[in-house]
Coordinates of C-alpha atoms in Angstrom, one line a residue:
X436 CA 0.0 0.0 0.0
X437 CA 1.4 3.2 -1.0
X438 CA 1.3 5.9 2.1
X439 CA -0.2 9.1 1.4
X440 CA -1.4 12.3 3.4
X441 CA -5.0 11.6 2.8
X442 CA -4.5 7.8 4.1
X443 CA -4.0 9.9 7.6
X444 CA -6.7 11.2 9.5
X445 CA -4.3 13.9 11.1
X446 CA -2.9 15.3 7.7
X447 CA -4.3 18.8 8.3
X448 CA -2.5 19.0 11.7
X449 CA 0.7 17.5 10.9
X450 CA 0.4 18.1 7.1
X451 CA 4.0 19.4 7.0
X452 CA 5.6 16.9 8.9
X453 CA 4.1 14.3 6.6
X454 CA 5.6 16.1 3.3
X455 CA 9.3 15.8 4.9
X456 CA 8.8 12.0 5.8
X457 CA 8.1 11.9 2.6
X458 CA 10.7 13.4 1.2
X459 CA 12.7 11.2 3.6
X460 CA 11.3 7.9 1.9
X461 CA 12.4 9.3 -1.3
X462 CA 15.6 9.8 -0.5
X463 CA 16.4 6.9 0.7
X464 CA 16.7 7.4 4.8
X465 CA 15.2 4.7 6.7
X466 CA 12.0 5.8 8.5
X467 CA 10.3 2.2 9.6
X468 CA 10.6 3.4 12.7
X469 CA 8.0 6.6 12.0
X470 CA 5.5 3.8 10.8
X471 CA 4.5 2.8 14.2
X472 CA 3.2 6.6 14.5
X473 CA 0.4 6.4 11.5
X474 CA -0.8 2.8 11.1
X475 CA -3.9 1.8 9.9
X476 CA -5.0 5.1 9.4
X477 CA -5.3 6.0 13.2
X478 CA -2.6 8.2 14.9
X479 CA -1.2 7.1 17.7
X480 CA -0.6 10.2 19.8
X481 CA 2.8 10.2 21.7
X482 CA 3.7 12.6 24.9
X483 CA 4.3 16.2 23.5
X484 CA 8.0 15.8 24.0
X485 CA 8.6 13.0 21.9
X486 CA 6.2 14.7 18.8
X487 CA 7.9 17.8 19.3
X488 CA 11.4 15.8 19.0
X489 CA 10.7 14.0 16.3
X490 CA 9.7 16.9 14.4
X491 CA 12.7 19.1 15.2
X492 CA 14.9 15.7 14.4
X493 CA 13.1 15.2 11.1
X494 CA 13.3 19.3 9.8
X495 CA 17.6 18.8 11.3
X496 CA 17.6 15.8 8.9
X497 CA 16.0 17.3 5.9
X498 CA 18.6 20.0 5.9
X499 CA 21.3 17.5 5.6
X500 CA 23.3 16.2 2.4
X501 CA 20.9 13.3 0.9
X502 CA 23.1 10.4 1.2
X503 CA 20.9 7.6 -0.2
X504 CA 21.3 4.1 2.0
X505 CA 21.7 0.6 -0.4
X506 CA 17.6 -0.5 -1.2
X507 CA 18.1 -3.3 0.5
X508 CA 19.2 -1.4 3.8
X509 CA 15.4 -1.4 5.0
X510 CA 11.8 -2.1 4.5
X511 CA 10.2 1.4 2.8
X512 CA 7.2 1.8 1.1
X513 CA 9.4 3.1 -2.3
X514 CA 12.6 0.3 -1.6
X515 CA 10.0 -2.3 -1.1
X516 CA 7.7 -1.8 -4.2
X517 CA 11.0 -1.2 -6.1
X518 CA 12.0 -4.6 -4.9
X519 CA 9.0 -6.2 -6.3
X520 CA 8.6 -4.3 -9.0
X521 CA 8.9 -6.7 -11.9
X522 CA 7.6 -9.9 -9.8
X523 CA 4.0 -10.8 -11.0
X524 CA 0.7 -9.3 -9.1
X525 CA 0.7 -12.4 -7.6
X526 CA 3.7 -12.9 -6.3
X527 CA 3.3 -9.1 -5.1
X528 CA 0.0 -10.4 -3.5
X529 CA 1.8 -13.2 -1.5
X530 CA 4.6 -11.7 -0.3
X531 CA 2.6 -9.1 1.3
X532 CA 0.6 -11.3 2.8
X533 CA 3.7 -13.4 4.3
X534 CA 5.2 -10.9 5.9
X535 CA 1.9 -9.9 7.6
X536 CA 1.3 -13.3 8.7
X537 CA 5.0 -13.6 10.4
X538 CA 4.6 -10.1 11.7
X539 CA 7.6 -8.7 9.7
X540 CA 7.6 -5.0 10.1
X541 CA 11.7 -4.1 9.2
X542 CA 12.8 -6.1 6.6
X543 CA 14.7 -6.1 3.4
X544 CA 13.5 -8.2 0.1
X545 CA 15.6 -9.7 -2.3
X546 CA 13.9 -11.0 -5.3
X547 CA 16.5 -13.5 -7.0
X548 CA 14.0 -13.9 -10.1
X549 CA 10.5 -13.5 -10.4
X550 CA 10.0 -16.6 -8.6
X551 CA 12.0 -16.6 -6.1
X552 CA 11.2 -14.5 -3.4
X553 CA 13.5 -14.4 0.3
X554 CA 12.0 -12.1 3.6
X555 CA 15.3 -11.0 5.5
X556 CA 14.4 -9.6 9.1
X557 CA 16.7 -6.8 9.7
X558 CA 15.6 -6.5 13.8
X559 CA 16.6 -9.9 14.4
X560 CA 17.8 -10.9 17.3
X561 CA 19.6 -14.5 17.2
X562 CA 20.7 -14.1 21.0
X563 CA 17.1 -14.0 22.3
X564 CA 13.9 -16.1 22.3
X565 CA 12.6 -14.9 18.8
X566 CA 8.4 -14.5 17.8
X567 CA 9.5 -13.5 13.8
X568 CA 11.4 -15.4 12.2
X569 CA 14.9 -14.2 10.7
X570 CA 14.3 -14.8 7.0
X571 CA 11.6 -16.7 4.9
X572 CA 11.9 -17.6 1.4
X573 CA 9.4 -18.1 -1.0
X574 CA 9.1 -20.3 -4.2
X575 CA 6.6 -19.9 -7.0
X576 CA 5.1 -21.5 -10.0
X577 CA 6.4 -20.3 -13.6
X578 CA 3.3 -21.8 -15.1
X579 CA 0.6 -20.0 -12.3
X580 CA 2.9 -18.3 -10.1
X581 CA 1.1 -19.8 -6.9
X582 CA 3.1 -20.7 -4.0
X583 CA 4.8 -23.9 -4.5
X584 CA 7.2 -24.1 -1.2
X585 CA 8.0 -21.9 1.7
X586 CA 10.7 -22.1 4.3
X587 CA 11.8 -20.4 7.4
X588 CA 14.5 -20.2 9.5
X589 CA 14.1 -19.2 13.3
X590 CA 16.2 -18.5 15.7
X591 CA 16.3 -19.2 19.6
X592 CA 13.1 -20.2 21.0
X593 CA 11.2 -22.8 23.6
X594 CA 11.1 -25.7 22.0
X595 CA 9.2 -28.5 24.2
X596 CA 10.5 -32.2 23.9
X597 CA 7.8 -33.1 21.4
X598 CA 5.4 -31.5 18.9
X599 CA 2.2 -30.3 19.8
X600 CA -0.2 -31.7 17.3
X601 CA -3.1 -29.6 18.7
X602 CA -1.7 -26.6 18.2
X603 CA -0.2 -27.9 15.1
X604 CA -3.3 -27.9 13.4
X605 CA -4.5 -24.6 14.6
X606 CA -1.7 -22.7 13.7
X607 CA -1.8 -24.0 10.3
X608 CA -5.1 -23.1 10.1
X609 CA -4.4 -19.8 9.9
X610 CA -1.7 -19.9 8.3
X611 CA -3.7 -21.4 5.2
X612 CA -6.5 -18.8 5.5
X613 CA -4.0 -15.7 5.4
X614 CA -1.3 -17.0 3.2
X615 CA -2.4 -19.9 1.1
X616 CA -6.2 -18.5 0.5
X617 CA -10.2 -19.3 1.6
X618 CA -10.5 -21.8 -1.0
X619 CA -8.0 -24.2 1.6
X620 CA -8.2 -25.7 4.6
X621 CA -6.2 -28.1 6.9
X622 CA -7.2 -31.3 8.1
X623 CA -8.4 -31.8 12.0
X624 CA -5.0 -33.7 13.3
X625 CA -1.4 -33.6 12.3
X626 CA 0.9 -36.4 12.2
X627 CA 4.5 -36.4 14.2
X628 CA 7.4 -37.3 12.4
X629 CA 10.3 -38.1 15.1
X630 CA 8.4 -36.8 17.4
X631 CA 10.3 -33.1 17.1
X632 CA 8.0 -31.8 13.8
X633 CA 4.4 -31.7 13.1
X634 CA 3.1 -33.0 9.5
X635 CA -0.5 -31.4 8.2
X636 CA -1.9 -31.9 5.2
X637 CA -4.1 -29.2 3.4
X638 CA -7.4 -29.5 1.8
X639 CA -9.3 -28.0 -0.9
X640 CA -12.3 -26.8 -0.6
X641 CA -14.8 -27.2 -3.4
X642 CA -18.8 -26.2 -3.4
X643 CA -18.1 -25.1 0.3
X644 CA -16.6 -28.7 0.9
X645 CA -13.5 -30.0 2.1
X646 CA -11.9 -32.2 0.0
X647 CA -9.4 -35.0 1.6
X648 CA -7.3 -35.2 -0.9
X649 CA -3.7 -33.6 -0.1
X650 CA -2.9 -30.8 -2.0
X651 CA -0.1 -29.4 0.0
X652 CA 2.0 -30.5 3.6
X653 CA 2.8 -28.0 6.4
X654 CA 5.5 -28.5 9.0
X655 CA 5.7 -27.1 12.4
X656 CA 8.5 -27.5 14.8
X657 CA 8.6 -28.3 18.5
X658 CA 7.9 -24.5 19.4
X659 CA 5.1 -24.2 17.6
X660 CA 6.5 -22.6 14.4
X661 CA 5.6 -23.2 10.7
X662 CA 9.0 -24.6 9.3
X663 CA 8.0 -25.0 5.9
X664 CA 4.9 -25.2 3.2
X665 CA 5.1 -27.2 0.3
X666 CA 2.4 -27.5 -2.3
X667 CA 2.1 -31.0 -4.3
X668 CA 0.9 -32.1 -7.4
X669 CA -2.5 -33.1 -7.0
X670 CA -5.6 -32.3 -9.1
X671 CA -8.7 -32.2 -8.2
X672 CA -12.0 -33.4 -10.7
X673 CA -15.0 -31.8 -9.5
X674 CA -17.1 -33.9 -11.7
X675 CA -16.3 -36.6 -9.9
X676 CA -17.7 -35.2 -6.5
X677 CA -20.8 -36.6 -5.3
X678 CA -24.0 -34.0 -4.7
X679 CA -25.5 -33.7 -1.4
X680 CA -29.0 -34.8 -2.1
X681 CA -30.1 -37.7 0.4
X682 CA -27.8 -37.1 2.6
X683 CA -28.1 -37.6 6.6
X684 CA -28.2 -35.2 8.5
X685 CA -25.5 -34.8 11.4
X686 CA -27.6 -35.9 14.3
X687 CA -28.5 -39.1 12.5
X688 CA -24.9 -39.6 11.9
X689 CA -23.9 -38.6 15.0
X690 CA -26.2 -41.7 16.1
X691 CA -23.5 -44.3 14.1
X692 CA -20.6 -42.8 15.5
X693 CA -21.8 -43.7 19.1
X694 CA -22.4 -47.1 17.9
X695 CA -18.2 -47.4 17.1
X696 CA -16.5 -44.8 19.4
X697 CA -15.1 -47.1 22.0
X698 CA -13.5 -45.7 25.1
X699 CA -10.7 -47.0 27.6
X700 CA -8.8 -46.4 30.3
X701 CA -5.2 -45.4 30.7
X702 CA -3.3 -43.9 33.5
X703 CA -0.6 -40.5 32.0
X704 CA 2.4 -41.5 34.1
X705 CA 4.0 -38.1 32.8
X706 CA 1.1 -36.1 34.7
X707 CA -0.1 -38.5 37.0
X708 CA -3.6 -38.4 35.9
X709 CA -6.3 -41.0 34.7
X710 CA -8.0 -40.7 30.9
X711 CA -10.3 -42.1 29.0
X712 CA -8.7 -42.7 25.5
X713 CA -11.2 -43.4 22.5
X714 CA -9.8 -46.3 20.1
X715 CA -9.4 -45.3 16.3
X716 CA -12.5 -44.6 14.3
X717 CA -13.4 -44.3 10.8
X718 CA -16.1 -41.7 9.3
X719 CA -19.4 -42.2 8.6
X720 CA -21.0 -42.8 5.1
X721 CA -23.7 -39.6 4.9
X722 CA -25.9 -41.2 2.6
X723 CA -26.1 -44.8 4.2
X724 CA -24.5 -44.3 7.6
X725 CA -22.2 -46.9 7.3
X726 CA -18.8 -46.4 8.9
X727 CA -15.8 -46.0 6.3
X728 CA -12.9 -48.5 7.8
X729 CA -9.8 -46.1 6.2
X730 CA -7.4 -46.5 9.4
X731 CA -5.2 -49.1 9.4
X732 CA -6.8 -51.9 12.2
X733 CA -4.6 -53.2 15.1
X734 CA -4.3 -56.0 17.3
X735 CA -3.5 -55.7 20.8
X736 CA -1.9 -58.3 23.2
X737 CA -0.2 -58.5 26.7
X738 CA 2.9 -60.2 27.9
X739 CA 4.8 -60.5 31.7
X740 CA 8.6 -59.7 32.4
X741 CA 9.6 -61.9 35.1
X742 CA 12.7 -59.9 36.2
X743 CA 14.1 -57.0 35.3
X744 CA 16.1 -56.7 32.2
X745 CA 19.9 -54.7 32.2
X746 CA 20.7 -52.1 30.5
X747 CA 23.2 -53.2 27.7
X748 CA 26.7 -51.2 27.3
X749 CA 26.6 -49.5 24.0
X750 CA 29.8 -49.4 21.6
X751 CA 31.1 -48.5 17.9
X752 CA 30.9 -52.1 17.5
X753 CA 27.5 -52.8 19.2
X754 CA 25.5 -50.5 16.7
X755 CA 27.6 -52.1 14.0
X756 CA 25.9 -55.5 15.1
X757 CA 22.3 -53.7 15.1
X758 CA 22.5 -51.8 11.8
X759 CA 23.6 -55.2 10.4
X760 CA 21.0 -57.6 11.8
X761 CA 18.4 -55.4 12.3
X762 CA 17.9 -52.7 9.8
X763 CA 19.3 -54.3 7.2
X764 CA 22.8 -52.3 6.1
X765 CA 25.1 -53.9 3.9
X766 CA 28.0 -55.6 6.1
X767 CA 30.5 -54.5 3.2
X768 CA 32.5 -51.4 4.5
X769 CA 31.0 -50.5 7.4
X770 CA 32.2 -46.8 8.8
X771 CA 31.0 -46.0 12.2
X772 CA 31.5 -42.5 14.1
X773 CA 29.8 -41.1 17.6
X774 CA 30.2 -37.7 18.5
X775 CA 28.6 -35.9 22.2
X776 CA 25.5 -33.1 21.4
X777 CA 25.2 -31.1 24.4
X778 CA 22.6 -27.8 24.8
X779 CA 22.0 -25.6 27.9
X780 CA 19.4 -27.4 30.0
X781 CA 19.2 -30.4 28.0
X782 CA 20.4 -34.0 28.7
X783 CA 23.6 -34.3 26.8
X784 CA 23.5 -36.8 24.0
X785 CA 25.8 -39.7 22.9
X786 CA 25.5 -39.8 18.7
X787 CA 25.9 -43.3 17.3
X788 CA 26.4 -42.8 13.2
X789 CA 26.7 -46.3 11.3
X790 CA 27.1 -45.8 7.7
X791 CA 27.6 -48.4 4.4
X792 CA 28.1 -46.4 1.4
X793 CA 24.5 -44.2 1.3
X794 CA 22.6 -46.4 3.6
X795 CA 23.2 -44.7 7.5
X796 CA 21.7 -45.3 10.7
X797 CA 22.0 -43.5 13.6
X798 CA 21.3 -43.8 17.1
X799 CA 20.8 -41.6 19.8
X800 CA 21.3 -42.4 23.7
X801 CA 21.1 -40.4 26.6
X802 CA 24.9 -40.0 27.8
X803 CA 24.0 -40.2 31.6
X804 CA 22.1 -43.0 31.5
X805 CA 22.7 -44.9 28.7
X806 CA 19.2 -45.4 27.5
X807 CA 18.3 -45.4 23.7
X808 CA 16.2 -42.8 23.0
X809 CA 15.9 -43.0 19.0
X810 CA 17.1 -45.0 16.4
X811 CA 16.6 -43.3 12.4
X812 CA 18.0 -45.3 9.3
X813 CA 17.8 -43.2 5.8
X814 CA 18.4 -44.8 2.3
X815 CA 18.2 -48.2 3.4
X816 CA 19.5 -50.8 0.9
X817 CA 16.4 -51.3 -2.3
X818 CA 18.5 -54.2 -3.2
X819 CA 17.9 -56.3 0.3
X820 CA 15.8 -59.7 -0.1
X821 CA 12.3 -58.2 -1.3
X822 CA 10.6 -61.2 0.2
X823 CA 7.7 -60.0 2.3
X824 CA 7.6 -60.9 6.1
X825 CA 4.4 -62.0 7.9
X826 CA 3.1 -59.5 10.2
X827 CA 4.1 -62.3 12.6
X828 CA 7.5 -62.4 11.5
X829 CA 8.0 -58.6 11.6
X830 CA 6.6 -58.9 15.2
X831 CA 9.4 -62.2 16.1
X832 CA 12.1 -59.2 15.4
X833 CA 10.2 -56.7 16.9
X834 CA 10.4 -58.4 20.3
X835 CA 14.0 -59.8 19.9
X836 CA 15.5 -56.3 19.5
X837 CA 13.6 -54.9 22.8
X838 CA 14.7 -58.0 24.6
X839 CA 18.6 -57.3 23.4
X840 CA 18.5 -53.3 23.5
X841 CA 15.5 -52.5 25.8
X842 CA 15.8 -52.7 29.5
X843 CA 12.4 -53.5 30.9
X844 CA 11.2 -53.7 34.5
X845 CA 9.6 -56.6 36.0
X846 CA 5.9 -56.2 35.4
X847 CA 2.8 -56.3 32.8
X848 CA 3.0 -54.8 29.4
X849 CA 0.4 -54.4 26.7
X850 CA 1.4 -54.5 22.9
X851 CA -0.3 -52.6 20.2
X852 CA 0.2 -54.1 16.7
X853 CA -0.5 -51.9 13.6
X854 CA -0.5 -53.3 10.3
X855 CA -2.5 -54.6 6.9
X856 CA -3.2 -58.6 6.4
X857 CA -2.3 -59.2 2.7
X858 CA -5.8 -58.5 1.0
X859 CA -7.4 -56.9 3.7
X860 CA -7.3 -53.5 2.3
X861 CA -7.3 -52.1 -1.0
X862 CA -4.4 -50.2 -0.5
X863 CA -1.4 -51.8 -0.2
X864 CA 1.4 -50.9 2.9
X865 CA 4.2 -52.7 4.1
X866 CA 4.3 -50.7 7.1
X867 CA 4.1 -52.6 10.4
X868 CA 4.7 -50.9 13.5
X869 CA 4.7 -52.5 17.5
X870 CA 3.9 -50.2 20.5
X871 CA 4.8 -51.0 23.7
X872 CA 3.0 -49.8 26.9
X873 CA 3.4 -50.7 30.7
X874 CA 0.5 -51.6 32.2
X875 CA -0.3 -51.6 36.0
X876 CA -3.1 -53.4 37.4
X877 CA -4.3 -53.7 34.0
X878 CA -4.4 -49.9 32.5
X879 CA -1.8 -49.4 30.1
X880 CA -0.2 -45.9 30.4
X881 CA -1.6 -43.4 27.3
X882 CA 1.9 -43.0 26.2
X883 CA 4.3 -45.9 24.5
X884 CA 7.7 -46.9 26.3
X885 CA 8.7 -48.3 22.7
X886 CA 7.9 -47.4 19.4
X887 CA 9.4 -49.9 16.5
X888 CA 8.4 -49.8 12.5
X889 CA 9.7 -52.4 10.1
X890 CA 9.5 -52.8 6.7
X891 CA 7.4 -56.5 5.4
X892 CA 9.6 -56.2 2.5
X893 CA 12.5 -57.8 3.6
X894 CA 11.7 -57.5 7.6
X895 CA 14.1 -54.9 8.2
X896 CA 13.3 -52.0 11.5
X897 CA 13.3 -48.5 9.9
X898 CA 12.8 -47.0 13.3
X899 CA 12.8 -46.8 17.2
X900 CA 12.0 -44.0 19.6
X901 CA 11.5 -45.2 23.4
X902 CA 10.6 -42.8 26.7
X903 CA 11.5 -43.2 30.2
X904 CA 8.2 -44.0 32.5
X905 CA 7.7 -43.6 36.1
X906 CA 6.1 -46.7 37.3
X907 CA 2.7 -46.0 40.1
X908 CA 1.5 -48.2 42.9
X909 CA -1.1 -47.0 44.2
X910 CA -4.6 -48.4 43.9
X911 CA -6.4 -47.0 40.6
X912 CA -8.8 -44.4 42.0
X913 CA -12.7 -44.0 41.5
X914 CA -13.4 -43.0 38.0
X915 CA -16.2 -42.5 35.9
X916 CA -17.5 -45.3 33.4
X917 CA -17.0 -45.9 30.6
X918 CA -20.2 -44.8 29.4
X919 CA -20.4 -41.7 31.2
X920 CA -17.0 -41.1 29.7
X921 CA -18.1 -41.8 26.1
X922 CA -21.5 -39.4 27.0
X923 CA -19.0 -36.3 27.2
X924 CA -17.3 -37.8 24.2
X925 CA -20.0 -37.0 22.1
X926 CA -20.8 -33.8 23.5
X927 CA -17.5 -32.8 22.6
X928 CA -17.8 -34.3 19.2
X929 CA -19.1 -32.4 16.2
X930 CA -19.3 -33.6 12.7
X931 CA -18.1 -31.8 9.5
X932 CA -19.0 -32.9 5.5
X933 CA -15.8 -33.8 3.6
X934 CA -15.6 -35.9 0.7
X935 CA -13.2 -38.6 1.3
X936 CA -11.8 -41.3 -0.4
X937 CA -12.4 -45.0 0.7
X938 CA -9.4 -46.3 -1.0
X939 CA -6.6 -43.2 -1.6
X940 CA -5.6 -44.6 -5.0
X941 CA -9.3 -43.9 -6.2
X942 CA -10.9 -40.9 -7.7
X943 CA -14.2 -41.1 -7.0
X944 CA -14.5 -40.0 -3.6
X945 CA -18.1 -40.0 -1.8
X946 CA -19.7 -37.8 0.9
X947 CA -19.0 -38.3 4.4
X948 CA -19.3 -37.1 8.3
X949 CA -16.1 -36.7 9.8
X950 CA -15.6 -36.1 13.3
X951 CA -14.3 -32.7 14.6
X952 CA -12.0 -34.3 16.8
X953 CA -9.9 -37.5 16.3
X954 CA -9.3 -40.5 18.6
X955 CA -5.2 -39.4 19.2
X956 CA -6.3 -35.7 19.9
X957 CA -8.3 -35.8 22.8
X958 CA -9.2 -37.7 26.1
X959 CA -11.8 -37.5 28.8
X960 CA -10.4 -36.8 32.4
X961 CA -11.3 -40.0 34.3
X962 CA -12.2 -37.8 37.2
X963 CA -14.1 -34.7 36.2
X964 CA -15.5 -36.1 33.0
X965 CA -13.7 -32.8 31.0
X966 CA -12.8 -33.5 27.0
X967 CA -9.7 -32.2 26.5
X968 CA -6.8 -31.9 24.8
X969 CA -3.2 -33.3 24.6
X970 CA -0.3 -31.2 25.7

């Protein structure tokens, strides 16, 4: 927006001031920080000292030799639009719009071509906990010059252990509205990725409907920042989108979901409370009612630890062993390397780093107690034996490498298998993944001790992240029931029309009540019977 006297409602008053910050901006002084006097078109009145100052300052510096400052010195209304000048309108549009979004007040732009686009913030501050972020860059289309990838770069800040999904979502949310556009939307959870980042997928909207077919991925970091946007190729065919004739209505619906919704108890050791945690469930059809089974089903199952397993002493030559009979790397030249990672107020870490030729796996421990806290592999081997494992077989491994690198105290656990019988879905996934839960006088806790996946093809582990638990025992209070607990459920519950897909390789989606809140996002104190969320 170009600034002008008559975009002031004080022009008459300070009508002379205004015509030497202008001439200011021409020259080529920096004067961002005069903006925070007009904004909006309101004055903001300052004591009479600091007008009167300003003014005298201003008239002192509009006597002076004009000694023009580099454009890219600061954020003015002339250095910016000449910045910009050649990009297209929308590229102009967007990067407006950005800069709003991430608060960016002082900042320079440097347009490397018409479609590339980087945000530098001049008041940075990469010694203190930061609410902007230091620079954002900005790629767009040649064919429609929409927004095809954004990334940021932040400096210190409160980052919590894990991602907060929750807020995740919400903070995507508007990030889609203000940046992306109102023909978008996000979908109602996120998905963690090494438990550190935040994955949500965005949503067309078409004829006022979402769409859940994933036209773009957002990721947030541990503190709650959006770390990058990218948008993918995926087309939409609205002639292939179901009308909303005969459809249900919501309370009807809302009827089938309280026939699935299944509710149970589980005790947060972190907190020291007791929830109710709902089960996975699918959407319901809103023409027939029938639930849509999309999530991949589980199977759960329990085992005892006699005595207490030991920690095992962890060496070069020890991950050497588990990269090779466990994930699968190649036993030809195998390199390994560990290195310490220590930050203020965090538990120093011991960095395992096993590598044969691009395959690499590396393993994270906790270097004052020697527990394995992740374990990540990256281009694992293509050319391994493609023979695929039986979920059974995947789950024979599973258990072998917690009984060898695991130590477990004496007690009950409770297993959580997740994967797809061969036929049983229309998709196919080779995914198998094992959670591993203590469980005291039979609730499980609402948080995993052990988190493996493996790969069917072949039976090689792709991944391991594990927590340390605090065990209770004391007698499990008096809760509510579980169907009291599943009555505040669905008071909590509200249902949205999306079209979704049955099977994500089709294209003929169908019309469908989703719930407003999913199974992993929310829990019912045991207690007071509240619905809230996860922290």
């Amino acid at each position: 927006m170009k600034l002008c006297a008559r975009d002031i409602s004080s022009d008459r008053l300070f009508g002379n001031k205004w015509i030497i910050l202008n001439f200011m901006v021409k020259s080529g002084y920096r004067v961002v920080s005069y903006f925070s006097i007009f904004r909006k078109g309101k004055l903001y009145v300052k004591p009479l000292r600091t007008v009167i100052g300003v003014v005298l300052c201003t008239c002192l510096f509009a006597t002076l030799p004009v000694a023009s400052l580099p454009k890219a010195t600061a954020l003015t209304t002339n250095s910016y639009e000449e910045a910009i000048k050649t990009a297209p309108p929308g590229v102009k549009r967007t990067v407006k719009l950005t800069a709003e979004y991430f608060g960016m007040t002082d900042f320079t732009v440097n347009l490397q071509d018409s479609r590339q686009v980087t945000l530098n913030n001049n008041s940075f501050d990469s010694s203190q906990t930061n609410r902007v972020p230091s620079s954002v860059s900005l790629f767009f289309s040649e064919k429609d010059t929409k927004l095809t990838q954004l990334t940021t770069t932040w400096g210190k800040g409160q980052k919590s252990k894990s991602a907060d999904l929750e807020h995740a979502v919400s903070s995507d949310a508007d990030f889609v509205e203000s940046v992306i556009g109102e023909n978008f939307t996000v979908a109602n959870h996120a998905t963690a990725i090494f438990e550190s980042m935040a994955e949500v997928s965005v949503y067309p909207i078409v004829k006022d409907i979402p769409v859940q077919k994933s036209v773009g991925r957002i990721l947030v970091d541990s503190a709650g920042n959006i770390s990058s946007y990218h948008r993918l190729n995926s087309t939409i065919d609205e002639r292939s989108l179901p009308s909303k004739a005969d459809i249900l209505s919501s309370e009807q619906d809302k009827q089938a979901f309280a026939k699935q919704i299944k509710l149970e108890l589980a005790y947060d050791d972190e907190q020291g409370l007791y929830h109710y945690v709902a089960l996975p469930y699918a959407s319901i059809d809103a023409k027939t009612g029938e639930a849509i089974v999309s999530d991949i089903p589980f199977v759960d199952s329990s085992f005892t630890v006699g005595s207490a397993t030991k920690e095992q002493t962890i060496s070069s030559d020890t991950v050497k062993i588990m990269a090779q009979s466990f994930f699968g790397l190649n036993p030809d030249g195998l390199t390994a390397s560990n290195r310490r990672e220590s930050h203020p107020n965090e538990t120093p870490l011991s960095i395992h780093t096993v590598s044969a030729g691009k395959q690499t796996l590396v393993v994270r421990f906790n270097e004052k107690t020697g527990e394995m806290l992740t374990v990540e592999s990256e281009n694992l081997s293509s050319e391994r034996d493609s023979t695929l494992a039986t979920p059974a077989d995947a789950k024979k491994k599973a258990l072998r490498f917690i009984e060898q690198y695991i130590p477990l105290k004496k007690g009950d656990y409770f297993l959580r298998e997740t994967y797809v019988e061969p036929g049983q879905m229309k998709q196919s996934s080779n995914k198998y993944t094992m959670e591993l839960y203590p469980s005291i006088n039979g609730v499980r806790t609402t948080k995993p001790i052990v988190a493996l996946s493996l790969d069917l093809n072949g039976n090689v582990m792709t991944s391991v992240t594990t927590r340390a638990h605090t065990t209770s025992t004391a007698a499990t209070p008096n809760v509510l029931s579980a169907d009291e607990a599943k009555k505040q459920w669905l008071k909590a519950l509200k249902l949205e029309l999306n079209y979704v897909f049955k099977d994500p390789q089709s294209e003929e989606p169908i019309l469908a009540y989703v719930a407003s809140i999913t199974a992993h996002a929310r829990y019912v104190n045991a207690i007071s019977g509240i619905v809230s969320a996860y922290q």
